Coordinates of N, CA and C in Angstrom, one line a residue:
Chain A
X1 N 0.8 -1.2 0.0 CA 0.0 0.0 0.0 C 0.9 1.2 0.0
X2 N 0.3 2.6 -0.5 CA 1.3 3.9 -0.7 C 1.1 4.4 1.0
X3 N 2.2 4.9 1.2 CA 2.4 5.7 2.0 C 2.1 7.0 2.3
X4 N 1.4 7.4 2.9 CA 1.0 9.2 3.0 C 1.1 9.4 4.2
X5 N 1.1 10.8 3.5 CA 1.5 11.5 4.9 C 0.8 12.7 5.1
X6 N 0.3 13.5 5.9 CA 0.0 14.7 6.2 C 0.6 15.6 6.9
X7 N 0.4 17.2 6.7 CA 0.8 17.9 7.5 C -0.8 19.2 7.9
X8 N -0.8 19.7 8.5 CA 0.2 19.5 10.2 C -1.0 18.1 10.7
X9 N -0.2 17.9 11.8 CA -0.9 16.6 12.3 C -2.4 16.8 13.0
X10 N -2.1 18.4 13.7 CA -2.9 18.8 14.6 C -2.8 20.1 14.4
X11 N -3.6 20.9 14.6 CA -3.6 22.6 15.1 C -5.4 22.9 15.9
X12 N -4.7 24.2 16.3 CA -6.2 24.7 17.1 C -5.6 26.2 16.3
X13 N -7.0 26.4 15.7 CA -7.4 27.9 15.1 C -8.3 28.4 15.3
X14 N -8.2 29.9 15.5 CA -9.0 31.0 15.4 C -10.5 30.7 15.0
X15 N -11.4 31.3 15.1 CA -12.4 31.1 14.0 C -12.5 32.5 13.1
X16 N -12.7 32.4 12.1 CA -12.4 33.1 10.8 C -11.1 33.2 10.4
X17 N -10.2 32.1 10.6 CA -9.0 32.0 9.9 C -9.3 31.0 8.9
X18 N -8.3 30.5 8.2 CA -8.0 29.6 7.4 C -7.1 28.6 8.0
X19 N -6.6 26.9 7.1 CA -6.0 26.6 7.3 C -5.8 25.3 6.0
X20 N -4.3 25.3 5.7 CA -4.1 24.6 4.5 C -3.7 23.3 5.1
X21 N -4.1 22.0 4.5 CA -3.7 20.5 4.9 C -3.3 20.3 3.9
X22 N -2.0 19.6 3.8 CA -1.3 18.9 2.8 C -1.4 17.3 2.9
X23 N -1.5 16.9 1.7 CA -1.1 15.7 1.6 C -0.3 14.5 0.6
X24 N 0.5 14.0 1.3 CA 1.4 13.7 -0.1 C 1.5 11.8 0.4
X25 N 1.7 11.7 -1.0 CA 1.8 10.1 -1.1 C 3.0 10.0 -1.6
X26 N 3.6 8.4 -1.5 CA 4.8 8.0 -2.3 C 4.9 7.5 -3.7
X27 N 3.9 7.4 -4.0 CA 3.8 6.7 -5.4 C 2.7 7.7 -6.1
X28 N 3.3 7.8 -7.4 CA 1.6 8.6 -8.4 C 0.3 8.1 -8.0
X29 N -0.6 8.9 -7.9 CA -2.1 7.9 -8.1 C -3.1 9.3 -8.5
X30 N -3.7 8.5 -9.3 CA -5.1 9.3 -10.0 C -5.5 10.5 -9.0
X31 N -6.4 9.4 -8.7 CA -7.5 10.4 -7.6 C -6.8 10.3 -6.2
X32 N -7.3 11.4 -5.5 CA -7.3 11.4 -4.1 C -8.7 12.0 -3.2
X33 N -8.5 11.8 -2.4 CA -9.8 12.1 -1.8 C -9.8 12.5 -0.7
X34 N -10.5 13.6 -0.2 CA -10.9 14.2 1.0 C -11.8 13.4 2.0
X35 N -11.9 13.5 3.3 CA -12.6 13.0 4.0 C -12.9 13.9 5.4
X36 N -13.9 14.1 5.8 CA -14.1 14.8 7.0 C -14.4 13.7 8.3
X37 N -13.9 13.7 9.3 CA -14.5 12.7 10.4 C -14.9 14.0 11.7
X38 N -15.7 14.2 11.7 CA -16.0 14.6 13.1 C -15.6 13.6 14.5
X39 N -16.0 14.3 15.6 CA -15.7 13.9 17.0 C -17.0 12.5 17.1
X40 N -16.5 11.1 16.7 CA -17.1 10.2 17.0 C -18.0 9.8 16.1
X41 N -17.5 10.7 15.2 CA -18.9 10.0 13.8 C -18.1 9.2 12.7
X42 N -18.4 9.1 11.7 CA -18.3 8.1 10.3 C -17.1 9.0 9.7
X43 N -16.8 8.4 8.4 CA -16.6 9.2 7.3 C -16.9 9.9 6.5
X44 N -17.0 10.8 6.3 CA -18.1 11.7 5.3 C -16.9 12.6 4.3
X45 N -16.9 11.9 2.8 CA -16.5 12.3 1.8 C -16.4 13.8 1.2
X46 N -15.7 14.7 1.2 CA -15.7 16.1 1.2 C -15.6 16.4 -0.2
X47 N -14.7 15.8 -1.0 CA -14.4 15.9 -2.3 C -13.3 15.1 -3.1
X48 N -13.4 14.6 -4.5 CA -12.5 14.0 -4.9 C -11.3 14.8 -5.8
X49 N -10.2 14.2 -5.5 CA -9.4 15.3 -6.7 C -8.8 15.1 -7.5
X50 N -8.6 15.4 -8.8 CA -7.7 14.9 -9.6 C -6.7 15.3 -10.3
X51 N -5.6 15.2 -10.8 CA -4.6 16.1 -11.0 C -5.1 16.2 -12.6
X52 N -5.3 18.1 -12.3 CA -5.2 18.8 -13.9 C -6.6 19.2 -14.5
X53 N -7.4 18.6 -12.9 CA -8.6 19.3 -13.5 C -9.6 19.3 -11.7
X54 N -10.8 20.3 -12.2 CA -11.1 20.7 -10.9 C -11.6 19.2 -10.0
X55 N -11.2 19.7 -8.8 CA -12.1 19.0 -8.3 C -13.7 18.5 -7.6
X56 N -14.3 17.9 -7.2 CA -15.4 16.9 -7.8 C -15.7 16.9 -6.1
X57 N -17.2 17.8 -6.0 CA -17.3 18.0 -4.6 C -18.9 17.1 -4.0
X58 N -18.9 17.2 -3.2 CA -20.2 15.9 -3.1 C -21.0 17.2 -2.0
X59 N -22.6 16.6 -2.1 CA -23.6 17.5 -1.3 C -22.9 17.8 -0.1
X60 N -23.3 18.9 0.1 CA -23.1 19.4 1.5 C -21.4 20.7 1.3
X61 N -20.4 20.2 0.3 CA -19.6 20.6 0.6 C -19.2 21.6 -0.7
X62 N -18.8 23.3 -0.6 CA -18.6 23.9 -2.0 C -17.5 24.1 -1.8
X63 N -16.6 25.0 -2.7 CA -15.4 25.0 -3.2 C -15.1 26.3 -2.6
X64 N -16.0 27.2 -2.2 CA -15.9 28.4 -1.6 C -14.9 28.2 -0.4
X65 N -15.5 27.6 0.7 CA -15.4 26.6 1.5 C -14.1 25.5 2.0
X66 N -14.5 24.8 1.4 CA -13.0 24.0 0.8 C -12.6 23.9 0.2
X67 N -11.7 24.7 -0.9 CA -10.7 25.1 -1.8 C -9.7 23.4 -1.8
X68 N -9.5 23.0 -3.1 CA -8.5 22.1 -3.1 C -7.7 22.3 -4.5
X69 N -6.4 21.8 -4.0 CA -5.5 21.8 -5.1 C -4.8 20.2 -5.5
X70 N -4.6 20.3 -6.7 CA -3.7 19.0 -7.0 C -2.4 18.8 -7.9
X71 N -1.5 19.7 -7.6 CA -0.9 19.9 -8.5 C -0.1 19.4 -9.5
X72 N 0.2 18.3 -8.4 CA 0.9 16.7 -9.3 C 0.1 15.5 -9.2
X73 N 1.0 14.6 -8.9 CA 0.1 12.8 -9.2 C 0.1 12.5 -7.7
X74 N 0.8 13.4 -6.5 CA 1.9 12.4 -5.9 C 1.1 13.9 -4.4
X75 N 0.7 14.9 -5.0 CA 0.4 15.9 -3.7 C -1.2 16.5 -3.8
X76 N -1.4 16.9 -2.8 CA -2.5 17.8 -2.7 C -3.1 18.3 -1.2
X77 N -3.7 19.3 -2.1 CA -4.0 20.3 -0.3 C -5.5 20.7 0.0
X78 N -5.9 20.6 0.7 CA -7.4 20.9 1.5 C -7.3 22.4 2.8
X79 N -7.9 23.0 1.8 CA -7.6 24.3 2.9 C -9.4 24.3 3.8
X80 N -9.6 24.8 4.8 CA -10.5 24.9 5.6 C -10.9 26.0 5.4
X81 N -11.7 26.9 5.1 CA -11.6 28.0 4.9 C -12.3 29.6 5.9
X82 N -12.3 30.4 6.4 CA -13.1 31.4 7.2 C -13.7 30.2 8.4
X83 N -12.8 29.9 9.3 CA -13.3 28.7 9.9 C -14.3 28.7 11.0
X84 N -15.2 27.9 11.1 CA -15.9 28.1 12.6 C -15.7 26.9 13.4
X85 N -16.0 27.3 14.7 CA -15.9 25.5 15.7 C -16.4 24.5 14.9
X86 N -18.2 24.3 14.1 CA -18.4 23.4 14.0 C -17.5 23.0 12.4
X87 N -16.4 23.4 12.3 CA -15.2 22.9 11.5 C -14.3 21.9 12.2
X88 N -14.2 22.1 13.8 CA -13.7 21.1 14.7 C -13.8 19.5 13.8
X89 N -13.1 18.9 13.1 CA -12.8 17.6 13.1 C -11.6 17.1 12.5
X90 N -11.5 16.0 12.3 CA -10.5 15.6 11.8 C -10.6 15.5 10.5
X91 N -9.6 16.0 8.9 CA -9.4 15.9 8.3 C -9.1 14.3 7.6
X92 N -8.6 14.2 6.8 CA -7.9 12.4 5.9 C -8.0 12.9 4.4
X93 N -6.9 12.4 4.0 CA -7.0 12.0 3.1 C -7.0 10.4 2.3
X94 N -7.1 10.0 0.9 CA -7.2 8.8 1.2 C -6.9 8.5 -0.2
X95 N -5.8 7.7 -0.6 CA -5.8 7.2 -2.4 C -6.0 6.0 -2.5
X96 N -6.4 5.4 -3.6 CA -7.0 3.9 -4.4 C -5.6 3.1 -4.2
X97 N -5.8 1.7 -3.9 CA -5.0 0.8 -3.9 C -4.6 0.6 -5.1
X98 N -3.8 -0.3 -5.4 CA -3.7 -1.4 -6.7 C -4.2 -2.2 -7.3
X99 N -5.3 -2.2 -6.2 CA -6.4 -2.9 -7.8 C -7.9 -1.7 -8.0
X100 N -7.7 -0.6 -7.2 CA -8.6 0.3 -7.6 C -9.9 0.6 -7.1
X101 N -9.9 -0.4 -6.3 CA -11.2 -0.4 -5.1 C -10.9 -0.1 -3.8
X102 N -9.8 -0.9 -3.3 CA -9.9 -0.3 -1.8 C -9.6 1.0 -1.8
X103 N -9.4 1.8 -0.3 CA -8.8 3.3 0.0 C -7.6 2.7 0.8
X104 N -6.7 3.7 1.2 CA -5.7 3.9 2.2 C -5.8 5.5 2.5
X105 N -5.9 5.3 4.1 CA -5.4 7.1 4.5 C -4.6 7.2 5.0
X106 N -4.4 8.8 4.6 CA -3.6 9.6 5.5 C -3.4 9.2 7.1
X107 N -2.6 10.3 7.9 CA -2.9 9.4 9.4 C -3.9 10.6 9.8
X108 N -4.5 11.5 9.1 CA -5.3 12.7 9.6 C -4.5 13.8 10.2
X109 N -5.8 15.1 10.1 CA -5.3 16.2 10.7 C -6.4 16.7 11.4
X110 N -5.9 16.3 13.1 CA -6.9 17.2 13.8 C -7.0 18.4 13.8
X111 N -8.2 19.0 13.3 CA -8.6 20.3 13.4 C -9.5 20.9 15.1
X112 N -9.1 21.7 15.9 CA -10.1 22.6 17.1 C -9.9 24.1 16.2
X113 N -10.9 24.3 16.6 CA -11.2 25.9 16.2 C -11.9 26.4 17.7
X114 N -11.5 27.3 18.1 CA -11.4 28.2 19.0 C -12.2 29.9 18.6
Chain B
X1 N -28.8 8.4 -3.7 CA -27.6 7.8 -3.3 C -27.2 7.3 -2.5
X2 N -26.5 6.1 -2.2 CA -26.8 5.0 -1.5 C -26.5 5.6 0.1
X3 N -27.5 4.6 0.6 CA -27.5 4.8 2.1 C -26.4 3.7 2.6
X4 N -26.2 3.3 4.0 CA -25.4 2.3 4.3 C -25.9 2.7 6.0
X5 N -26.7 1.6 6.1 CA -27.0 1.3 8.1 C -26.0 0.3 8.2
X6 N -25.7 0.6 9.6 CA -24.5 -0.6 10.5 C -25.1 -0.3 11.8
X7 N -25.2 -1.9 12.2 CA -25.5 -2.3 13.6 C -24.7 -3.6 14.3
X8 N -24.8 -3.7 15.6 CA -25.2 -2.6 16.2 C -23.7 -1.2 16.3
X9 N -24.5 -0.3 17.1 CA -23.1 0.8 17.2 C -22.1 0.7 18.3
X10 N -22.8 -0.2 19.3 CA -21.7 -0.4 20.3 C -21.6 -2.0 20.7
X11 N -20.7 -2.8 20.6 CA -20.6 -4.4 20.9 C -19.5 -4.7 22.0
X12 N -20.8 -5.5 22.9 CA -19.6 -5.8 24.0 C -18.8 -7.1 24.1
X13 N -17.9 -7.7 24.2 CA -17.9 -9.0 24.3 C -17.2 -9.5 25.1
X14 N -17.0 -10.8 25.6 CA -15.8 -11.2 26.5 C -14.8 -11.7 25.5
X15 N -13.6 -11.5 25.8 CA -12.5 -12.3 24.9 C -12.6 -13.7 24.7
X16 N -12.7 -14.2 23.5 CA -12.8 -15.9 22.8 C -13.9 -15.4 22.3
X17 N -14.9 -14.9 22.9 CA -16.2 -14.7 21.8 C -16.3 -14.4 21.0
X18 N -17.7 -14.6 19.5 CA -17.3 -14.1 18.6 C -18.1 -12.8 18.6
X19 N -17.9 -12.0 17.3 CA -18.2 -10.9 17.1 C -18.8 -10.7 16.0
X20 N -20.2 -10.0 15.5 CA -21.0 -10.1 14.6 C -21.3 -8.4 14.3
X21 N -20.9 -7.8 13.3 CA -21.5 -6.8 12.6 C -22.1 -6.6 11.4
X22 N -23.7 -5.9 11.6 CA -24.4 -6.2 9.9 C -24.4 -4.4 9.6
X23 N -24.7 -4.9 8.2 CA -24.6 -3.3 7.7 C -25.6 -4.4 6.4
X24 N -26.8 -3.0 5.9 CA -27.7 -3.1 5.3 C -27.0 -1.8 3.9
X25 N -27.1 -2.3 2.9 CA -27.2 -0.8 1.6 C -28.5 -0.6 0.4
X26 N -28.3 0.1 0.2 CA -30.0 0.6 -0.7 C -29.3 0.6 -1.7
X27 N -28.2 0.6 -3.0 CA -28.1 0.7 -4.2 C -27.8 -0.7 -4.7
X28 N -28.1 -1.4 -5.5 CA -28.5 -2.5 -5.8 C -26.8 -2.2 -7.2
X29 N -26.6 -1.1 -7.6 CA -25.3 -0.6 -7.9 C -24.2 -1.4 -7.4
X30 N -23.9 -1.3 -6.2 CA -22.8 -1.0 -5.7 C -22.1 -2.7 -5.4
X31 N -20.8 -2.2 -5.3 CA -20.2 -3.9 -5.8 C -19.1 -4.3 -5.5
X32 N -18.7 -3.2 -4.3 CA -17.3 -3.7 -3.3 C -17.7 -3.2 -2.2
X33 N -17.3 -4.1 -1.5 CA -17.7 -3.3 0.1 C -16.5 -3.7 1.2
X34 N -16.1 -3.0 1.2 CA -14.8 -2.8 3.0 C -15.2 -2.8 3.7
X35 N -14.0 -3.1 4.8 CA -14.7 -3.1 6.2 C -12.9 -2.5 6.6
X36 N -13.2 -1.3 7.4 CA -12.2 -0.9 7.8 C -12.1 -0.8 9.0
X37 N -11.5 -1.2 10.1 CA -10.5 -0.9 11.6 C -10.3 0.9 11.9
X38 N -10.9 1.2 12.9 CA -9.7 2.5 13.2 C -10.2 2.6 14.7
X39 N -8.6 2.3 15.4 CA -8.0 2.3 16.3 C -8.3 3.5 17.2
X40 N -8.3 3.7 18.3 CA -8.3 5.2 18.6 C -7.1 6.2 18.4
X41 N -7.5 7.6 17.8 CA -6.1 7.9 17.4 C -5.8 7.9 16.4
X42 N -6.0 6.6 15.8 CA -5.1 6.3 14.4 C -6.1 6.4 13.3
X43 N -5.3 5.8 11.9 CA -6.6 5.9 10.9 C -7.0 5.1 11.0
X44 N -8.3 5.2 9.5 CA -8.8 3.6 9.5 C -8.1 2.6 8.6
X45 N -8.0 1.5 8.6 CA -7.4 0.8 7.8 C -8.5 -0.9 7.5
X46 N -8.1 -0.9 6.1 CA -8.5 -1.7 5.2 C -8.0 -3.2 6.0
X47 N -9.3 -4.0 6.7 CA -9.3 -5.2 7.3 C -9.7 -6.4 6.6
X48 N -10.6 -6.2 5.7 CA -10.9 -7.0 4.7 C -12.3 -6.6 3.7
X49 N -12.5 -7.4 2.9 CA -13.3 -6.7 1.6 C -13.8 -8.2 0.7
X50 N -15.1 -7.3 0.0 CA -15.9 -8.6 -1.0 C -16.5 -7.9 -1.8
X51 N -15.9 -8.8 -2.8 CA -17.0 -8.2 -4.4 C -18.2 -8.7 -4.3
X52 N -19.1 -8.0 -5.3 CA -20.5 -8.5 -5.0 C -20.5 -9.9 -6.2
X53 N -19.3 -10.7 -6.8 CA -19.7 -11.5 -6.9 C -18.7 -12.9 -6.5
X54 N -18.9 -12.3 -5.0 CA -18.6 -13.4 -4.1 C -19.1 -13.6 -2.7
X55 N -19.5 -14.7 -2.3 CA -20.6 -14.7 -1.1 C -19.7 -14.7 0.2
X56 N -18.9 -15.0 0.3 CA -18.1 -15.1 1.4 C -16.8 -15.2 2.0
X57 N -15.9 -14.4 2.4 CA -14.4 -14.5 2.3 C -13.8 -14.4 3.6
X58 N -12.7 -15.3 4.0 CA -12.0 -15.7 4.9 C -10.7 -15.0 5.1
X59 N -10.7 -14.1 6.1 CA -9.0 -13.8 6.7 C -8.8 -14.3 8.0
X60 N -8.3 -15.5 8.2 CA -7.8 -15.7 9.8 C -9.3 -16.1 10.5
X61 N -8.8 -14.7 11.5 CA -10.2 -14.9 12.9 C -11.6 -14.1 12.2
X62 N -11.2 -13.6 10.7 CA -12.0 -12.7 10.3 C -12.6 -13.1 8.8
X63 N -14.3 -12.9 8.8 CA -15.2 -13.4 7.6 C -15.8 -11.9 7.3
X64 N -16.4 -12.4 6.4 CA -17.2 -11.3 5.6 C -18.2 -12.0 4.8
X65 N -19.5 -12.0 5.2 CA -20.7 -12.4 4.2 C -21.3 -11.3 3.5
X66 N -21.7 -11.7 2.4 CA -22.6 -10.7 1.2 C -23.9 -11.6 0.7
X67 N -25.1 -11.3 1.4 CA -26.1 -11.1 -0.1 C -26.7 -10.4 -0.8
X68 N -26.6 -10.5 -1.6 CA -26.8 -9.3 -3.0 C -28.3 -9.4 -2.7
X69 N -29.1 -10.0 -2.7 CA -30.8 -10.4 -2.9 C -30.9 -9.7 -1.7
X70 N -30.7 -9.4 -0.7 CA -31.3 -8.5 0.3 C -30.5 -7.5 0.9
X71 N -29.3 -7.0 -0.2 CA -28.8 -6.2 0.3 C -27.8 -6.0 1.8
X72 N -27.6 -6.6 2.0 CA -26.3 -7.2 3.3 C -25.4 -7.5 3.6
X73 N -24.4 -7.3 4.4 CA -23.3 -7.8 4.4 C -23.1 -7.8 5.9
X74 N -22.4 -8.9 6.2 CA -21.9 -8.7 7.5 C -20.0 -9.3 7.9
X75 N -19.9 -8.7 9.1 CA -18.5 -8.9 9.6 C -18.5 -9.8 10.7
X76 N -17.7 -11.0 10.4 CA -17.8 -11.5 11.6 C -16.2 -12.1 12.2
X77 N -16.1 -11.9 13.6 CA -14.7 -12.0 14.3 C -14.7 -12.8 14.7
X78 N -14.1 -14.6 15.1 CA -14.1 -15.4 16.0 C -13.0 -14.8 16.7
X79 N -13.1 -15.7 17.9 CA -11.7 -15.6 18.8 C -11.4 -14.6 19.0
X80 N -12.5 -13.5 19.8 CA -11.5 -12.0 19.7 C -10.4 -11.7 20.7
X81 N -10.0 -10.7 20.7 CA -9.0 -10.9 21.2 C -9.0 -9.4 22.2
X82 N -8.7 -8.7 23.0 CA -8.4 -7.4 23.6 C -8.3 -6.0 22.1
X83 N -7.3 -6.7 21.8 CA -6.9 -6.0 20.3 C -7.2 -5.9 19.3
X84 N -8.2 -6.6 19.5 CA -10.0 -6.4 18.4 C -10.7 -5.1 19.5
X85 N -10.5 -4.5 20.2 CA -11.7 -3.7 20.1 C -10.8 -2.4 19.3
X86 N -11.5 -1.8 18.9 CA -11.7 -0.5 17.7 C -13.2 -0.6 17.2
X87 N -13.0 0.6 16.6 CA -14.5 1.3 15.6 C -14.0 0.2 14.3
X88 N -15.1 -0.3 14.1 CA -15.5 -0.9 12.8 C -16.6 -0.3 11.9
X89 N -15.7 0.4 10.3 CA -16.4 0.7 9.8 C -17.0 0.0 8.5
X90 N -18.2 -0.5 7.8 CA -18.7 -1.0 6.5 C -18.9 0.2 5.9
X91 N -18.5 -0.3 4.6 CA -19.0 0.8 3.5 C -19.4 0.2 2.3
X92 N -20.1 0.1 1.1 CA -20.7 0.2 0.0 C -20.2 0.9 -1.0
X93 N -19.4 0.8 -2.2 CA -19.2 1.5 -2.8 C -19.3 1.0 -4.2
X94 N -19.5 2.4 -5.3 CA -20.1 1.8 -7.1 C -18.8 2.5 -7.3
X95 N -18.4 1.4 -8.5 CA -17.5 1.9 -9.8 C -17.9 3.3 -10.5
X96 N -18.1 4.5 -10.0 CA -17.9 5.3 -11.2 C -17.2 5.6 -11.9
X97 N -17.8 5.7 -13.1 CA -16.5 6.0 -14.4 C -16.8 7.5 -14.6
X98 N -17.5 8.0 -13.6 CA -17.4 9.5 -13.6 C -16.2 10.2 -13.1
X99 N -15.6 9.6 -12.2 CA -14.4 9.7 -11.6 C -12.9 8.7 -11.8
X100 N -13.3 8.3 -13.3 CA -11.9 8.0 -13.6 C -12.2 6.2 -13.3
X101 N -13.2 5.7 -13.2 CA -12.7 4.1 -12.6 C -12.5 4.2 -11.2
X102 N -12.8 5.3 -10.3 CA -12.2 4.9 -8.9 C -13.6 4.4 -8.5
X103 N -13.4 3.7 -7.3 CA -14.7 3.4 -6.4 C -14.9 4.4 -5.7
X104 N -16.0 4.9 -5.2 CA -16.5 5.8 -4.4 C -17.5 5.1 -3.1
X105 N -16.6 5.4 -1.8 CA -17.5 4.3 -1.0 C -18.5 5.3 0.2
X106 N -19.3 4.9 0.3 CA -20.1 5.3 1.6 C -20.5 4.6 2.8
X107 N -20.1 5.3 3.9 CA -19.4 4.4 5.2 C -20.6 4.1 6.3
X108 N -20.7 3.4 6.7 CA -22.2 3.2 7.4 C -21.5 3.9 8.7
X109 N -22.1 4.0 9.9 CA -21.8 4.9 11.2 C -20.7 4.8 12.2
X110 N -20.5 3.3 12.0 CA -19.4 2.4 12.6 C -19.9 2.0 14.2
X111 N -19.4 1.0 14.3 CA -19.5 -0.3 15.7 C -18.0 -0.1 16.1
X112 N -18.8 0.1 17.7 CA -17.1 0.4 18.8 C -17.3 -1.0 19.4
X113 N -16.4 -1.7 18.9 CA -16.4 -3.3 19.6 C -15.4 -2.9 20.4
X114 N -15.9 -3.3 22.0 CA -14.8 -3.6 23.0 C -15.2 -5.2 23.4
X115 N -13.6 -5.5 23.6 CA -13.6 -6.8 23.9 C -13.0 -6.8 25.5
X116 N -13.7 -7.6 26.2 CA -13.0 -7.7 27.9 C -12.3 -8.7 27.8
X117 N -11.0 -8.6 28.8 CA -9.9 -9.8 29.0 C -10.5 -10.4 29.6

């Protein structure tokens, strides 16, 4: 399985700030994918991304909002945007295995907003 | 767009016993389904998995049943162990070729199995 990584691991922010989450894998892969986990709940898909063209946002979530980038095969970033508490969760990201079905994630980024 | 229930949400057990998680889906679509582990703290990670055209697959202390005719799948643990409790999550997911061939999964709520020594 690819290796990812995130940054930052953790932060507590302001509310009406911003904050940019990176994430990078070790190997190319297509798509990558956003994920939001709140405090004790599920996974809930934020958006998919692909390098070289926009990315692909699911109900609930606009681009206003959460801005993403993909610049290569191998990186991409999830900014949080004019943040409020109920932004409080943990971020992930997640890319397609080798045969194209499973996911692997990030190790996450806990977000507090203050 | 597909739903995905998992029950129950909290499982207690004594250690050696087994462990049973069902998860129900509504898209008659959908044609891989995972089941992922996450630890507290950590991520989730890929425990095992079934295509919809296979009824049942074996890892170790760990199964996976699917019927397609009623929409179901379940997870099941013999032998657990201390280091089986974690959130267990099922998900459902369809091939879109809107997105390139990736799967796109949707995660049912997740089961905190704790297991007692």
């Amino acid at each position: 399985s690819a290796v990812i990584s995130q940054k930052p691991s953790r932060d507590i922010c302001q509310r009406g700030t911003s904050l940019t989450i990176q994430c990078q894998v070790d190997s190319q892969v297509t798509m990558m994918f956003w994920y939001r986990q709140q405090p004790g709940q599920s996974l809930t898909l934020i958006a998919t991304a692909n390098q070289g063209s926009e990315a692909t946002y699911e109900s609930g979530f606009v681009i206003d909002k959460f801005p993403i980038s993909r610049p290569n095969l191998t990186f991409s970033t999830l900014t949080v945007s004019n943040m409020s508490p109920e932004d409080s969760s943990i971020y992930l990201c997640s890319v397609p295995g080798t045969g194209g079905a499973e996911q692997y994630f990030g190790p996450g980024t806990r977000l507090t907003v203050t | 767009g597909e739903n995905v229930e998992q029950h129950p949400s909290t499982l207690s057990v004594q250690e050696g016993d087994s462990a049973v998680i069902k998860c129900t889906y509504s898209d008659s679509a959908s044609n891989y389904f995972p089941w992922y582990k996450q630890e507290l703290g950590k991520r989730p990670q890929l425990i095992i998995d079934i295509r919809s055209n296979v009824g049942e697959k074996k890892d170790q202390r760990i199964a996976v049943t699917l019927n397609k005719t009623a929409k179901h799948f379940s997870l099941h643990i013999t032998e657990t162990q201390p280091e089986d409790s974690a959130v267990y999550f099922c998900a459902a997911s369809i091939n879109t070729s809107g997105s390139g061939g990736s799967y796109i999964p949707t995660f049912g709520r997740g089961t905190s199995l704790i297991v007692h020594p």
